[in-house]
């Protein structure tokens, strides 16, 4: 696509940002839809983050995604934060308003739920969910699960105090499970989610017994490098349905693209293959 002087601009701010798949993903949609626009990797050091964000309206940007390590700083730096991002405590999508103010939201939970709906639409949301991990990713998943009304969320984390802090904060269906019981807390669960970094290329695999999960349960992993993590492999070998983490990345990108470039984008098989080619 040859850009005109009217091209719409967006990007992703990260440090480092070179690992981000978002430019490839948004670039695919821009090309596919023939949109006069660009989505750039924006390598921004933490000490420059607020200045860089403030420069977006001055440069005529429509907005930006924000990734590691800026998501929490973005919450404090934007002018308007929606309720969902406030509860999660992090912003990943920023839209420049007509008056130049920066509006922050968080689309990670949306991406998670939409990916499940697209890949395992009949997963049992009326049954308990086991959530492994209690970091930033876990917060977004827990908020999303509360909002769709799951009856019980069993939060299981190596550092139990972090799981307890989340259960205290979010209350409702949240329960704390000791890390040692990750294999024995799965009775009646409809879904098991890994939000830890275990299983990622270069990290140790997630060691967990899956015998207690009901046969119709779904197992999903936020890790998508590799696509088939040791957890997903073990679950598939046990005959369980598995949903990989790439879909969440693709779906969480939709609201930002629609806001910046004016078109609701679709997550298609071809897009998925295009992103997988570069994983
Ligand atoms: P993110 O924002 O991506 O969730 P994070 O806040 O660093 O990242 O959280 C990483 C998660 O992976 C945490 O739940 C962490 O457990 P701790 O809270 O005990 O640190 C989990 N994790 C990382 N390495 C782990 C390991 N070797 N064993 C078990 N859990 C691990």
PDB file of C-alpha atoms and ligand atoms in Angstrom:
ATOM      1  CA  UNK A   1       0.000   0.000   0.000  1.00  0.00           C
ATOM      2  CA  UNK A   2       1.365   3.376  -0.996  1.00  0.00           C
ATOM      3  CA  UNK A   3       0.501   5.904   1.707  1.00  0.00           C
ATOM      4  CA  UNK A   4      -1.054   9.277   0.925  1.00  0.00           C
ATOM      5  CA  UNK A   5      -0.757  12.429   2.983  1.00  0.00           C
ATOM      6  CA  UNK A   6      -4.047  11.476   4.650  1.00  0.00           C
ATOM      7  CA  UNK A   7      -2.826   8.096   5.915  1.00  0.00           C
ATOM      8  CA  UNK A   8      -4.087   7.139   9.363  1.00  0.00           C
ATOM      9  CA  UNK A   9      -1.339   6.220  11.820  1.00  0.00           C
ATOM     10  CA  UNK A  10      -1.171   3.861  14.791  1.00  0.00           C
ATOM     11  CA  UNK A  11       1.439   1.578  16.322  1.00  0.00           C
ATOM     12  CA  UNK A  12       2.607  -0.381  19.322  1.00  0.00           C
ATOM     13  CA  UNK A  13       4.832   1.061  22.047  1.00  0.00           C
ATOM     14  CA  UNK A  14       7.070  -1.464  23.772  1.00  0.00           C
ATOM     15  CA  UNK A  15      10.598  -1.888  25.142  1.00  0.00           C
ATOM     16  CA  UNK A  16      11.841  -3.910  23.419  1.00  0.00           C
ATOM     17  CA  UNK A  17       9.237  -3.898  20.682  1.00  0.00           C
ATOM     18  CA  UNK A  18      11.042  -5.987  18.075  1.00  0.00           C
ATOM     19  CA  UNK A  19       9.339  -9.207  19.245  1.00  0.00           C
ATOM     20  CA  UNK A  20       5.842  -7.768  18.769  1.00  0.00           C
ATOM     21  CA  UNK A  21       3.641  -9.515  16.198  1.00  0.00           C
ATOM     22  CA  UNK A  22       1.178  -6.619  16.158  1.00  0.00           C
ATOM     23  CA  UNK A  23       2.729  -4.725  13.188  1.00  0.00           C
ATOM     24  CA  UNK A  24       2.462  -7.881  11.070  1.00  0.00           C
ATOM     25  CA  UNK A  25      -1.096  -8.512  12.220  1.00  0.00           C
ATOM     26  CA  UNK A  26      -2.401  -4.972  11.693  1.00  0.00           C
ATOM     27  CA  UNK A  27      -0.342  -4.696   8.507  1.00  0.00           C
ATOM     28  CA  UNK A  28      -2.177  -7.730   7.120  1.00  0.00           C
ATOM     29  CA  UNK A  29      -5.574  -6.156   7.772  1.00  0.00           C
ATOM     30  CA  UNK A  30      -4.497  -2.781   6.329  1.00  0.00           C
ATOM     31  CA  UNK A  31      -3.313  -4.453   3.141  1.00  0.00           C
ATOM     32  CA  UNK A  32      -6.285  -6.828   2.928  1.00  0.00           C
ATOM     33  CA  UNK A  33      -8.788  -3.990   3.265  1.00  0.00           C
ATOM     34  CA  UNK A  34      -6.779  -1.550   1.111  1.00  0.00           C
ATOM     35  CA  UNK A  35      -6.743   1.047   3.883  1.00  0.00           C
ATOM     36  CA  UNK A  36      -4.613   4.180   3.592  1.00  0.00           C
ATOM     37  CA  UNK A  37      -2.901   3.696   6.941  1.00  0.00           C
ATOM     38  CA  UNK A  38       0.168   2.374   8.754  1.00  0.00           C
ATOM     39  CA  UNK A  39       0.802   0.543  12.018  1.00  0.00           C
ATOM     40  CA  UNK A  40       4.352   0.966  13.295  1.00  0.00           C
ATOM     41  CA  UNK A  41       6.604  -0.639  15.908  1.00  0.00           C
ATOM     42  CA  UNK A  42       7.430   2.194  18.347  1.00  0.00           C
ATOM     43  CA  UNK A  43      10.500   1.417  20.424  1.00  0.00           C
ATOM     44  CA  UNK A  44      10.059   3.561  23.539  1.00  0.00           C
ATOM     45  CA  UNK A  45      12.203   3.338  26.683  1.00  0.00           C
ATOM     46  CA  UNK A  46      10.327   3.502  30.003  1.00  0.00           C
ATOM     47  CA  UNK A  47      11.761   6.913  30.908  1.00  0.00           C
ATOM     48  CA  UNK A  48      10.378   8.370  27.664  1.00  0.00           C
ATOM     49  CA  UNK A  49       7.027   6.658  27.735  1.00  0.00           C
ATOM     50  CA  UNK A  50       4.815   9.506  28.959  1.00  0.00           C
ATOM     51  CA  UNK A  51       6.453  12.022  26.600  1.00  0.00           C
ATOM     52  CA  UNK A  52       6.056   9.630  23.681  1.00  0.00           C
ATOM     53  CA  UNK A  53       2.396   9.082  24.511  1.00  0.00           C
ATOM     54  CA  UNK A  54       1.797  12.838  24.783  1.00  0.00           C
ATOM     55  CA  UNK A  55       3.378  13.278  21.346  1.00  0.00           C
ATOM     56  CA  UNK A  56       0.793  11.061  19.623  1.00  0.00           C
ATOM     57  CA  UNK A  57      -1.913  13.731  19.164  1.00  0.00           C
ATOM     58  CA  UNK A  58       0.768  16.253  18.143  1.00  0.00           C
ATOM     59  CA  UNK A  59       1.936  13.884  15.407  1.00  0.00           C
ATOM     60  CA  UNK A  60      -1.590  13.193  14.205  1.00  0.00           C
ATOM     61  CA  UNK A  61      -1.672   9.568  15.352  1.00  0.00           C
ATOM     62  CA  UNK A  62      -5.072   7.916  15.747  1.00  0.00           C
ATOM     63  CA  UNK A  63      -3.772   5.936  18.703  1.00  0.00           C
ATOM     64  CA  UNK A  64      -1.518   3.110  19.788  1.00  0.00           C
ATOM     65  CA  UNK A  65      -1.254  -0.248  21.437  1.00  0.00           C
ATOM     66  CA  UNK A  66       0.902  -0.495  24.521  1.00  0.00           C
ATOM     67  CA  UNK A  67       2.818  -3.599  25.472  1.00  0.00           C
ATOM     68  CA  UNK A  68       5.395  -4.750  28.024  1.00  0.00           C
ATOM     69  CA  UNK A  69       6.612  -2.946  30.124  1.00  0.00           C
ATOM     70  CA  UNK A  70       4.308   0.054  29.634  1.00  0.00           C
ATOM     71  CA  UNK A  71       0.812  -1.263  30.309  1.00  0.00           C
ATOM     72  CA  UNK A  72       0.580  -0.120  33.931  1.00  0.00           C
ATOM     73  CA  UNK A  73       2.266   3.233  33.244  1.00  0.00           C
ATOM     74  CA  UNK A  74      -0.244   3.799  30.439  1.00  0.00           C
ATOM     75  CA  UNK A  75      -3.097   3.546  32.934  1.00  0.00           C
ATOM     76  CA  UNK A  76      -1.661   6.489  34.858  1.00  0.00           C
ATOM     77  CA  UNK A  77      -0.655   8.503  31.789  1.00  0.00           C
ATOM     78  CA  UNK A  78      -3.887   8.620  29.753  1.00  0.00           C
ATOM     79  CA  UNK A  79      -6.655  11.202  30.253  1.00  0.00           C
ATOM     80  CA  UNK A  80      -9.608   8.820  30.260  1.00  0.00           C
ATOM     81  CA  UNK A  81      -9.615   5.195  31.459  1.00  0.00           C
ATOM     82  CA  UNK A  82     -12.575   2.896  30.953  1.00  0.00           C
ATOM     83  CA  UNK A  83     -13.870   0.848  33.860  1.00  0.00           C
ATOM     84  CA  UNK A  84     -12.534  -2.446  32.539  1.00  0.00           C
ATOM     85  CA  UNK A  85      -8.951  -1.160  32.241  1.00  0.00           C
ATOM     86  CA  UNK A  86      -9.272   0.388  35.693  1.00  0.00           C
ATOM     87  CA  UNK A  87     -10.213  -2.954  37.225  1.00  0.00           C
ATOM     88  CA  UNK A  88      -7.440  -4.788  35.374  1.00  0.00           C
ATOM     89  CA  UNK A  89      -4.952  -2.082  36.346  1.00  0.00           C
ATOM     90  CA  UNK A  90      -3.443  -1.835  32.869  1.00  0.00           C
ATOM     91  CA  UNK A  91      -4.109  -0.245  29.473  1.00  0.00           C
ATOM     92  CA  UNK A  92      -3.203  -1.898  26.161  1.00  0.00           C
ATOM     93  CA  UNK A  93      -5.160   0.217  23.660  1.00  0.00           C
ATOM     94  CA  UNK A  94      -5.180   4.014  23.395  1.00  0.00           C
ATOM     95  CA  UNK A  95      -7.388   6.053  21.098  1.00  0.00           C
ATOM     96  CA  UNK A  96      -6.702   9.749  20.451  1.00  0.00           C
ATOM     97  CA  UNK A  97      -9.990  11.643  20.838  1.00  0.00           C
ATOM     98  CA  UNK A  98     -11.033  14.518  18.571  1.00  0.00           C
ATOM     99  CA  UNK A  99     -10.028  16.999  21.267  1.00  0.00           C
ATOM    100  CA  UNK A 100      -6.585  15.391  21.576  1.00  0.00           C
ATOM    101  CA  UNK A 101      -7.233  13.578  24.840  1.00  0.00           C
ATOM    102  CA  UNK A 102      -6.000   9.989  25.197  1.00  0.00           C
ATOM    103  CA  UNK A 103      -8.603   7.322  26.015  1.00  0.00           C
ATOM    104  CA  UNK A 104      -7.236   4.037  27.404  1.00  0.00           C
ATOM    105  CA  UNK A 105      -8.887   0.633  27.436  1.00  0.00           C
ATOM    106  CA  UNK A 106      -7.814  -2.957  27.887  1.00  0.00           C
ATOM    107  CA  UNK A 107      -8.830  -5.504  25.252  1.00  0.00           C
ATOM    108  CA  UNK A 108      -6.987  -8.555  26.623  1.00  0.00           C
ATOM    109  CA  UNK A 109     -10.062 -10.005  28.354  1.00  0.00           C
ATOM    110  CA  UNK A 110     -12.160  -9.326  25.246  1.00  0.00           C
ATOM    111  CA  UNK A 111      -9.565 -11.169  23.148  1.00  0.00           C
ATOM    112  CA  UNK A 112      -9.550 -14.083  25.552  1.00  0.00           C
ATOM    113  CA  UNK A 113     -13.333 -14.510  25.587  1.00  0.00           C
ATOM    114  CA  UNK A 114     -13.726 -13.981  21.831  1.00  0.00           C
ATOM    115  CA  UNK A 115     -11.003 -16.522  21.109  1.00  0.00           C
ATOM    116  CA  UNK A 116     -12.725 -19.105  23.284  1.00  0.00           C
ATOM    117  CA  UNK A 117     -16.068 -18.327  21.646  1.00  0.00           C
ATOM    118  CA  UNK A 118     -14.509 -18.740  18.196  1.00  0.00           C
ATOM    119  CA  UNK A 119     -12.535 -21.903  18.980  1.00  0.00           C
ATOM    120  CA  UNK A 120     -14.669 -23.781  21.535  1.00  0.00           C
ATOM    121  CA  UNK A 121     -18.036 -22.000  21.471  1.00  0.00           C
ATOM    122  CA  UNK A 122     -19.788 -24.503  23.725  1.00  0.00           C
ATOM    123  CA  UNK A 123     -17.235 -24.462  26.553  1.00  0.00           C
ATOM    124  CA  UNK A 124     -19.026 -24.791  29.869  1.00  0.00           C
ATOM    125  CA  UNK A 125     -19.052 -21.249  31.278  1.00  0.00           C
ATOM    126  CA  UNK A 126     -21.482 -22.437  33.959  1.00  0.00           C
ATOM    127  CA  UNK A 127     -18.773 -24.546  35.612  1.00  0.00           C
ATOM    128  CA  UNK A 128     -15.646 -23.683  37.675  1.00  0.00           C
ATOM    129  CA  UNK A 129     -12.539 -22.381  35.901  1.00  0.00           C
ATOM    130  CA  UNK A 130      -8.957 -23.113  37.004  1.00  0.00           C
ATOM    131  CA  UNK A 131      -6.659 -20.118  36.418  1.00  0.00           C
ATOM    132  CA  UNK A 132      -2.919 -20.808  36.743  1.00  0.00           C
ATOM    133  CA  UNK A 133      -0.892 -17.680  37.496  1.00  0.00           C
ATOM    134  CA  UNK A 134      -1.571 -14.387  39.266  1.00  0.00           C
ATOM    135  CA  UNK A 135       0.358 -11.782  37.252  1.00  0.00           C
ATOM    136  CA  UNK A 136      -0.883  -9.062  34.917  1.00  0.00           C
ATOM    137  CA  UNK A 137      -2.235 -11.484  32.336  1.00  0.00           C
ATOM    138  CA  UNK A 138      -4.148 -13.348  35.018  1.00  0.00           C
ATOM    139  CA  UNK A 139      -5.873 -10.133  36.163  1.00  0.00           C
ATOM    140  CA  UNK A 140      -7.318  -9.505  32.697  1.00  0.00           C
ATOM    141  CA  UNK A 141      -8.560 -13.097  32.448  1.00  0.00           C
ATOM    142  CA  UNK A 142     -10.110 -13.057  35.913  1.00  0.00           C
ATOM    143  CA  UNK A 143     -11.991  -9.799  35.250  1.00  0.00           C
ATOM    144  CA  UNK A 144     -13.291 -11.219  31.950  1.00  0.00           C
ATOM    145  CA  UNK A 145     -14.389 -14.469  33.613  1.00  0.00           C
ATOM    146  CA  UNK A 146     -16.196 -12.568  36.388  1.00  0.00           C
ATOM    147  CA  UNK A 147     -17.961 -10.430  33.790  1.00  0.00           C
ATOM    148  CA  UNK A 148     -19.295 -13.414  31.860  1.00  0.00           C
ATOM    149  CA  UNK A 149     -20.576 -14.845  35.127  1.00  0.00           C
ATOM    150  CA  UNK A 150     -18.553 -18.001  35.735  1.00  0.00           C
ATOM    151  CA  UNK A 151     -19.590 -19.435  39.118  1.00  0.00           C
ATOM    152  CA  UNK A 152     -16.135 -20.224  40.535  1.00  0.00           C
ATOM    153  CA  UNK A 153     -12.568 -19.176  39.694  1.00  0.00           C
ATOM    154  CA  UNK A 154      -9.827 -21.265  41.293  1.00  0.00           C
ATOM    155  CA  UNK A 155      -6.677 -19.126  41.260  1.00  0.00           C
ATOM    156  CA  UNK A 156      -3.551 -21.200  41.604  1.00  0.00           C
ATOM    157  CA  UNK A 157      -0.140 -19.508  41.706  1.00  0.00           C
ATOM    158  CA  UNK A 158       3.363 -20.477  42.786  1.00  0.00           C
ATOM    159  CA  UNK A 159       3.448 -17.457  45.102  1.00  0.00           C
ATOM    160  CA  UNK A 160       0.202 -18.013  46.942  1.00  0.00           C
ATOM    161  CA  UNK A 161       0.068 -14.497  48.412  1.00  0.00           C
ATOM    162  CA  UNK A 162      -0.362 -13.048  44.896  1.00  0.00           C
ATOM    163  CA  UNK A 163      -3.327 -15.361  44.269  1.00  0.00           C
ATOM    164  CA  UNK A 164      -4.769 -14.351  47.640  1.00  0.00           C
ATOM    165  CA  UNK A 165      -4.368 -10.662  46.820  1.00  0.00           C
ATOM    166  CA  UNK A 166      -6.331 -11.141  43.581  1.00  0.00           C
ATOM    167  CA  UNK A 167      -9.052 -13.141  45.334  1.00  0.00           C
ATOM    168  CA  UNK A 168      -9.305 -10.399  47.985  1.00  0.00           C
ATOM    169  CA  UNK A 169      -9.505  -7.679  45.397  1.00  0.00           C
ATOM    170  CA  UNK A 170     -12.008  -9.285  43.048  1.00  0.00           C
ATOM    171  CA  UNK A 171     -13.952 -11.368  45.596  1.00  0.00           C
ATOM    172  CA  UNK A 172     -17.086 -12.983  44.208  1.00  0.00           C
ATOM    173  CA  UNK A 173     -16.303 -16.323  42.612  1.00  0.00           C
ATOM    174  CA  UNK A 174     -12.538 -16.223  43.289  1.00  0.00           C
ATOM    175  CA  UNK A 175     -10.896 -18.875  45.439  1.00  0.00           C
ATOM    176  CA  UNK A 176      -7.227 -19.494  46.217  1.00  0.00           C
ATOM    177  CA  UNK A 177      -5.671 -22.894  45.533  1.00  0.00           C
ATOM    178  CA  UNK A 178      -2.108 -23.806  46.633  1.00  0.00           C
ATOM    179  CA  UNK A 179       0.280 -24.350  43.693  1.00  0.00           C
ATOM    180  CA  UNK A 180       0.885 -27.925  44.874  1.00  0.00           C
ATOM    181  CA  UNK A 181      -2.804 -28.646  44.271  1.00  0.00           C
ATOM    182  CA  UNK A 182      -2.892 -27.540  40.642  1.00  0.00           C
ATOM    183  CA  UNK A 183      -3.474 -31.128  39.552  1.00  0.00           C
ATOM    184  CA  UNK A 184      -6.068 -31.934  42.202  1.00  0.00           C
ATOM    185  CA  UNK A 185      -8.277 -28.822  42.031  1.00  0.00           C
ATOM    186  CA  UNK A 186      -9.775 -29.612  38.638  1.00  0.00           C
ATOM    187  CA  UNK A 187     -12.958 -31.487  39.630  1.00  0.00           C
ATOM    188  CA  UNK A 188     -16.032 -30.264  37.670  1.00  0.00           C
ATOM    189  CA  UNK A 189     -13.991 -27.572  35.871  1.00  0.00           C
ATOM    190  CA  UNK A 190     -15.145 -26.523  32.400  1.00  0.00           C
ATOM    191  CA  UNK A 191     -11.927 -24.683  31.589  1.00  0.00           C
ATOM    192  CA  UNK A 192      -8.270 -24.589  32.630  1.00  0.00           C
ATOM    193  CA  UNK A 193      -6.201 -21.539  31.648  1.00  0.00           C
ATOM    194  CA  UNK A 194      -2.433 -21.098  31.873  1.00  0.00           C
ATOM    195  CA  UNK A 195      -1.508 -17.430  32.350  1.00  0.00           C
ATOM    196  CA  UNK A 196       2.008 -18.156  33.650  1.00  0.00           C
ATOM    197  CA  UNK A 197       5.090 -17.922  31.473  1.00  0.00           C
ATOM    198  CA  UNK A 198       5.789 -21.645  31.914  1.00  0.00           C
ATOM    199  CA  UNK A 199       5.870 -23.505  28.611  1.00  0.00           C
ATOM    200  CA  UNK A 200       7.136 -20.504  26.654  1.00  0.00           C
ATOM    201  CA  UNK A 201      10.174 -21.166  24.458  1.00  0.00           C
ATOM    202  CA  UNK A 202      13.206 -20.892  26.742  1.00  0.00           C
ATOM    203  CA  UNK A 203      11.166 -21.409  29.933  1.00  0.00           C
ATOM    204  CA  UNK A 204      10.529 -24.601  31.877  1.00  0.00           C
ATOM    205  CA  UNK A 205       7.417 -26.549  30.878  1.00  0.00           C
ATOM    206  CA  UNK A 206       4.331 -26.343  33.071  1.00  0.00           C
ATOM    207  CA  UNK A 207       4.269 -29.566  35.056  1.00  0.00           C
ATOM    208  CA  UNK A 208       0.692 -30.490  35.813  1.00  0.00           C
ATOM    209  CA  UNK A 209      -1.424 -33.648  36.005  1.00  0.00           C
ATOM    210  CA  UNK A 210      -4.627 -33.354  33.998  1.00  0.00           C
ATOM    211  CA  UNK A 211      -6.346 -36.582  35.063  1.00  0.00           C
ATOM    212  CA  UNK A 212      -8.927 -34.837  37.214  1.00  0.00           C
ATOM    213  CA  UNK A 213     -10.281 -32.559  34.476  1.00  0.00           C
ATOM    214  CA  UNK A 214     -13.678 -33.666  33.156  1.00  0.00           C
ATOM    215  CA  UNK A 215     -13.521 -35.187  29.654  1.00  0.00           C
ATOM    216  CA  UNK A 216     -15.418 -32.266  28.107  1.00  0.00           C
ATOM    217  CA  UNK A 217     -13.218 -29.555  29.673  1.00  0.00           C
ATOM    218  CA  UNK A 218     -11.276 -27.099  27.505  1.00  0.00           C
ATOM    219  CA  UNK A 219      -7.596 -26.299  28.130  1.00  0.00           C
ATOM    220  CA  UNK A 220      -6.148 -23.021  26.912  1.00  0.00           C
ATOM    221  CA  UNK A 221      -2.752 -21.363  27.168  1.00  0.00           C
ATOM    222  CA  UNK A 222      -1.889 -17.679  26.866  1.00  0.00           C
ATOM    223  CA  UNK A 223       1.585 -18.710  25.737  1.00  0.00           C
ATOM    224  CA  UNK A 224       1.672 -18.887  21.904  1.00  0.00           C
ATOM    225  CA  UNK A 225       5.398 -19.416  21.290  1.00  0.00           C
ATOM    226  CA  UNK A 226       5.374 -22.344  20.766  1.00  0.00           C
ATOM    227  CA  UNK A 227       1.812 -22.617  19.524  1.00  0.00           C
ATOM    228  CA  UNK A 228       1.439 -26.137  20.918  1.00  0.00           C
ATOM    229  CA  UNK A 229       2.853 -25.748  24.424  1.00  0.00           C
ATOM    230  CA  UNK A 230       3.700 -28.816  26.516  1.00  0.00           C
ATOM    231  CA  UNK A 231       0.452 -28.170  28.435  1.00  0.00           C
ATOM    232  CA  UNK A 232      -1.674 -28.170  25.273  1.00  0.00           C
ATOM    233  CA  UNK A 233       0.129 -31.233  23.956  1.00  0.00           C
ATOM    234  CA  UNK A 234      -0.548 -33.145  27.173  1.00  0.00           C
ATOM    235  CA  UNK A 235      -4.188 -32.036  27.161  1.00  0.00           C
ATOM    236  CA  UNK A 236      -4.657 -33.072  23.537  1.00  0.00           C
ATOM    237  CA  UNK A 237      -3.055 -36.453  24.265  1.00  0.00           C
ATOM    238  CA  UNK A 238      -5.597 -36.899  27.050  1.00  0.00           C
ATOM    239  CA  UNK A 239      -8.346 -36.208  24.500  1.00  0.00           C
ATOM    240  CA  UNK A 240      -9.276 -32.784  25.869  1.00  0.00           C
ATOM    241  CA  UNK A 241     -10.149 -29.865  23.624  1.00  0.00           C
ATOM    242  CA  UNK A 242      -7.346 -27.314  23.397  1.00  0.00           C
ATOM    243  CA  UNK A 243      -7.346 -23.646  22.378  1.00  0.00           C
ATOM    244  CA  UNK A 244      -3.968 -22.064  21.679  1.00  0.00           C
ATOM    245  CA  UNK A 245      -3.022 -18.543  22.715  1.00  0.00           C
ATOM    246  CA  UNK A 246      -2.498 -17.004  19.297  1.00  0.00           C
ATOM    247  CA  UNK A 247      -6.231 -16.466  18.847  1.00  0.00           C
ATOM    248  CA  UNK A 248      -6.319 -14.206  21.901  1.00  0.00           C
ATOM    249  CA  UNK A 249      -3.600 -12.019  20.372  1.00  0.00           C
ATOM    250  CA  UNK A 250      -5.552 -11.768  17.123  1.00  0.00           C
ATOM    251  CA  UNK A 251      -8.901 -10.998  18.765  1.00  0.00           C
ATOM    252  CA  UNK A 252      -7.562  -8.463  21.284  1.00  0.00           C
ATOM    253  CA  UNK A 253      -6.345  -6.401  18.306  1.00  0.00           C
ATOM    254  CA  UNK A 254      -9.840  -5.932  16.817  1.00  0.00           C
ATOM    255  CA  UNK A 255     -11.200  -2.986  18.874  1.00  0.00           C
ATOM    256  CA  UNK A 256      -8.072  -0.880  18.342  1.00  0.00           C
ATOM    257  CA  UNK A 257      -8.011  -1.486  14.599  1.00  0.00           C
ATOM    258  CA  UNK A 258     -11.699  -0.582  14.302  1.00  0.00           C
ATOM    259  CA  UNK A 259     -11.208   2.656  16.283  1.00  0.00           C
ATOM    260  CA  UNK A 260      -8.064   3.809  14.440  1.00  0.00           C
ATOM    261  CA  UNK A 261      -8.792   2.721  10.887  1.00  0.00           C
ATOM    262  CA  UNK A 262     -12.604   2.762  10.781  1.00  0.00           C
ATOM    263  CA  UNK A 263     -13.281  -0.838   9.860  1.00  0.00           C
ATOM    264  CA  UNK A 264     -14.193  -3.877  11.978  1.00  0.00           C
ATOM    265  CA  UNK A 265     -11.487  -6.400  11.087  1.00  0.00           C
ATOM    266  CA  UNK A 266     -12.025 -10.138  10.870  1.00  0.00           C
ATOM    267  CA  UNK A 267      -9.928 -12.900  12.382  1.00  0.00           C
ATOM    268  CA  UNK A 268      -9.681 -15.404   9.548  1.00  0.00           C
ATOM    269  CA  UNK A 269      -7.797 -18.616   8.920  1.00  0.00           C
ATOM    270  CA  UNK A 270      -5.600 -16.792   6.383  1.00  0.00           C
ATOM    271  CA  UNK A 271      -4.663 -14.115   8.940  1.00  0.00           C
ATOM    272  CA  UNK A 272      -3.795 -16.783  11.474  1.00  0.00           C
ATOM    273  CA  UNK A 273      -1.565 -18.588   8.976  1.00  0.00           C
ATOM    274  CA  UNK A 274       0.123 -15.317   8.036  1.00  0.00           C
ATOM    275  CA  UNK A 275       1.002 -14.594  11.670  1.00  0.00           C
ATOM    276  CA  UNK A 276       2.067 -18.205  12.332  1.00  0.00           C
ATOM    277  CA  UNK A 277       4.579 -18.004   9.452  1.00  0.00           C
ATOM    278  CA  UNK A 278       6.549 -15.527  11.537  1.00  0.00           C
ATOM    279  CA  UNK A 279       6.242 -17.051  15.016  1.00  0.00           C
TER     280      UNK A 279
HETATM  281  P1  LIG B   1       2.349 -11.421  33.277  1.00  0.00           P
HETATM  282  O1  LIG B   1       2.076  -9.979  33.444  1.00  0.00           O
HETATM  283  O2  LIG B   1       2.706 -11.842  31.877  1.00  0.00           O
HETATM  284  O3  LIG B   1       1.286 -12.299  33.852  1.00  0.00           O
HETATM  285  P2  LIG B   1       4.076 -11.676  35.584  1.00  0.00           P
HETATM  286  O4  LIG B   1       3.327 -10.643  36.329  1.00  0.00           O
HETATM  287  O5  LIG B   1       5.560 -11.666  35.637  1.00  0.00           O
HETATM  288  O6  LIG B   1       3.737 -11.667  34.055  1.00  0.00           O
HETATM  289  O7  LIG B   1       3.531 -13.110  36.032  1.00  0.00           O
HETATM  290  C1  LIG B   1       4.125 -14.276  35.611  1.00  0.00           C
HETATM  291  C2  LIG B   1       3.322 -15.457  36.170  1.00  0.00           C
HETATM  292  O8  LIG B   1       4.026 -16.665  35.842  1.00  0.00           O
HETATM  293  C3  LIG B   1       3.197 -15.427  37.688  1.00  0.00           C
HETATM  294  O9  LIG B   1       1.976 -16.030  38.054  1.00  0.00           O
HETATM  295  C4  LIG B   1       4.403 -16.281  38.110  1.00  0.00           C
HETATM  296  O10 LIG B   1       4.274 -16.859  39.383  1.00  0.00           O
HETATM  297  P3  LIG B   1       4.802 -16.061  40.706  1.00  0.00           P
HETATM  298  O11 LIG B   1       3.746 -15.056  41.021  1.00  0.00           O
HETATM  299  O12 LIG B   1       4.977 -17.104  41.723  1.00  0.00           O
HETATM  300  O13 LIG B   1       6.125 -15.412  40.277  1.00  0.00           O
HETATM  301  C5  LIG B   1       4.343 -17.344  37.054  1.00  0.00           C
HETATM  302  N1  LIG B   1       5.629 -18.050  36.940  1.00  0.00           N
HETATM  303  C6  LIG B   1       6.750 -17.608  36.332  1.00  0.00           C
HETATM  304  N2  LIG B   1       7.747 -18.532  36.436  1.00  0.00           N
HETATM  305  C7  LIG B   1       7.225 -19.567  37.139  1.00  0.00           C
HETATM  306  C8  LIG B   1       7.736 -20.833  37.576  1.00  0.00           C
HETATM  307  N3  LIG B   1       8.995 -21.218  37.316  1.00  0.00           N
HETATM  308  N4  LIG B   1       6.901 -21.649  38.274  1.00  0.00           N
HETATM  309  C9  LIG B   1       5.624 -21.284  38.539  1.00  0.00           C
HETATM  310  N5  LIG B   1       5.077 -20.105  38.157  1.00  0.00           N
HETATM  311  C10 LIG B   1       5.862 -19.259  37.454  1.00  0.00           C
END
